[in-house]
CSV table of C-alpha atoms and ligand atoms in Angstrom, one decimal:
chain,number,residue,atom,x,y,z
R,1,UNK,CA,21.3,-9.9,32.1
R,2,UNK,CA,24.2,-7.5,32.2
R,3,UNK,CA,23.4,-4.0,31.2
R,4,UNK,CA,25.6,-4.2,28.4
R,5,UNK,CA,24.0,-6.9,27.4
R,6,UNK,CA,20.6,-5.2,27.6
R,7,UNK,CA,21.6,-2.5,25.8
R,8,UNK,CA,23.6,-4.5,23.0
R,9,UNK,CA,19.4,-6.2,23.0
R,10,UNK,CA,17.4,-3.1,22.8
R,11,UNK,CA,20.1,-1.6,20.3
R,12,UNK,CA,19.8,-4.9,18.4
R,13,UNK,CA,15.8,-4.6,18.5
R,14,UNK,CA,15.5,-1.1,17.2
R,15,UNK,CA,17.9,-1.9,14.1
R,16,UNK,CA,15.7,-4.7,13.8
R,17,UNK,CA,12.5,-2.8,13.6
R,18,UNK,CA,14.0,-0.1,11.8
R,19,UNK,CA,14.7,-2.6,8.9
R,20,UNK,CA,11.5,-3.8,9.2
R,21,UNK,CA,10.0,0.1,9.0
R,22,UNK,CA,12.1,0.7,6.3
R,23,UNK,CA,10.7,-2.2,4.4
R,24,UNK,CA,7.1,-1.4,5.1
R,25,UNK,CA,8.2,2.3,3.8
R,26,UNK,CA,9.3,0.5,0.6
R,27,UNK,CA,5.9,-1.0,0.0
R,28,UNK,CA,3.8,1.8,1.1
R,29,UNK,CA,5.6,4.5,-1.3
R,30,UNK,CA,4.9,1.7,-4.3
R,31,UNK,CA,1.3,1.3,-2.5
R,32,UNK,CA,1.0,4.9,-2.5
R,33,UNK,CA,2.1,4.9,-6.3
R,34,UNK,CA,-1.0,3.3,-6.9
R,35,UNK,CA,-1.6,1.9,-10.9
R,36,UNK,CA,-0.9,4.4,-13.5
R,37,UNK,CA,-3.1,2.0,-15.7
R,38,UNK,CA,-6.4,0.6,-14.7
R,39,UNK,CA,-6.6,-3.5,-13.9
R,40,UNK,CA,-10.2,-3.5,-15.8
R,41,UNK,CA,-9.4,-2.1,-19.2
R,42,UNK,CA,-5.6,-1.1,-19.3
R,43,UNK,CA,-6.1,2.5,-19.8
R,44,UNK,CA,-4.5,5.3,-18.2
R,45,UNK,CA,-6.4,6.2,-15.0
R,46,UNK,CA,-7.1,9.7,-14.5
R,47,UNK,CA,-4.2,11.5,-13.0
R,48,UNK,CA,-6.6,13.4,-10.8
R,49,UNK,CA,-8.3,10.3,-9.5
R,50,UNK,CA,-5.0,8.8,-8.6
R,51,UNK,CA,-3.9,11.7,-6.9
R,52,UNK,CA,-7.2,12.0,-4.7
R,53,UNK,CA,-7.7,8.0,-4.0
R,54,UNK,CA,-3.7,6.8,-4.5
R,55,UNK,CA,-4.4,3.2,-3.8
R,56,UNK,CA,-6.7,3.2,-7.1
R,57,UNK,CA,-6.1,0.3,-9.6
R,58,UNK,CA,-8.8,0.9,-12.0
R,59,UNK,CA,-10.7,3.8,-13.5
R,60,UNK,CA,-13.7,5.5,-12.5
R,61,UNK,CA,-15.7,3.7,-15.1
R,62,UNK,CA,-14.3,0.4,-14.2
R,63,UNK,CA,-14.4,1.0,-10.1
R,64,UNK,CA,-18.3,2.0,-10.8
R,65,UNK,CA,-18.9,-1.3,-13.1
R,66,UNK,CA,-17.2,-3.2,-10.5
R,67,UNK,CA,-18.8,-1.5,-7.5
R,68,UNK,CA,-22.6,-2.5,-9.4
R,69,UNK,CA,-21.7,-6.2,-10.3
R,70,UNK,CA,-20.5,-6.4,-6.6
R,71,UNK,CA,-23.9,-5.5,-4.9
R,72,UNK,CA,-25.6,-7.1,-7.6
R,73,UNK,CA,-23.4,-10.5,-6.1
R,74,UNK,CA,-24.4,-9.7,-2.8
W,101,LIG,ZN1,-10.9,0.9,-16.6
């Protein structure tokens, strides 16, 4: 392997994983973003509760409910 070939490679890679950072970016800002309204019972989740726990998709209520009927499973 030539070193211009190596360096065509390695230049080749990092656009590579760039576009593959950038993509995973993309998904963690909408991640990050959270759900404005709760999966349980549609409502509006707390603004506060989204801010402090951003991957949230339910409401307090709901997330407590479902955190009971999962150790009740187990
Ligand atoms: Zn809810």
């Amino acid at each position: 392997v030539s070193l211009q070939n190596r360096d065509y490679d390695l230049a080749d890679m990092r656009a590579e994983e760039e576009r593959a950072v950038g993509i995973l970016r993309a998904q963690e800002a909408v991640r990050r973003q959270g759900e404005i309204f709760c999966k349980g019972c549609k409502s509006e989740i707390d603004p506060e509760r989204r801010a402090a726990l951003p991957s949230a998709d339910r409401c307090i209520d709901c997330a407590k409910r479902r955190e009971r009927s999962k150790r009740r499973r187990s």
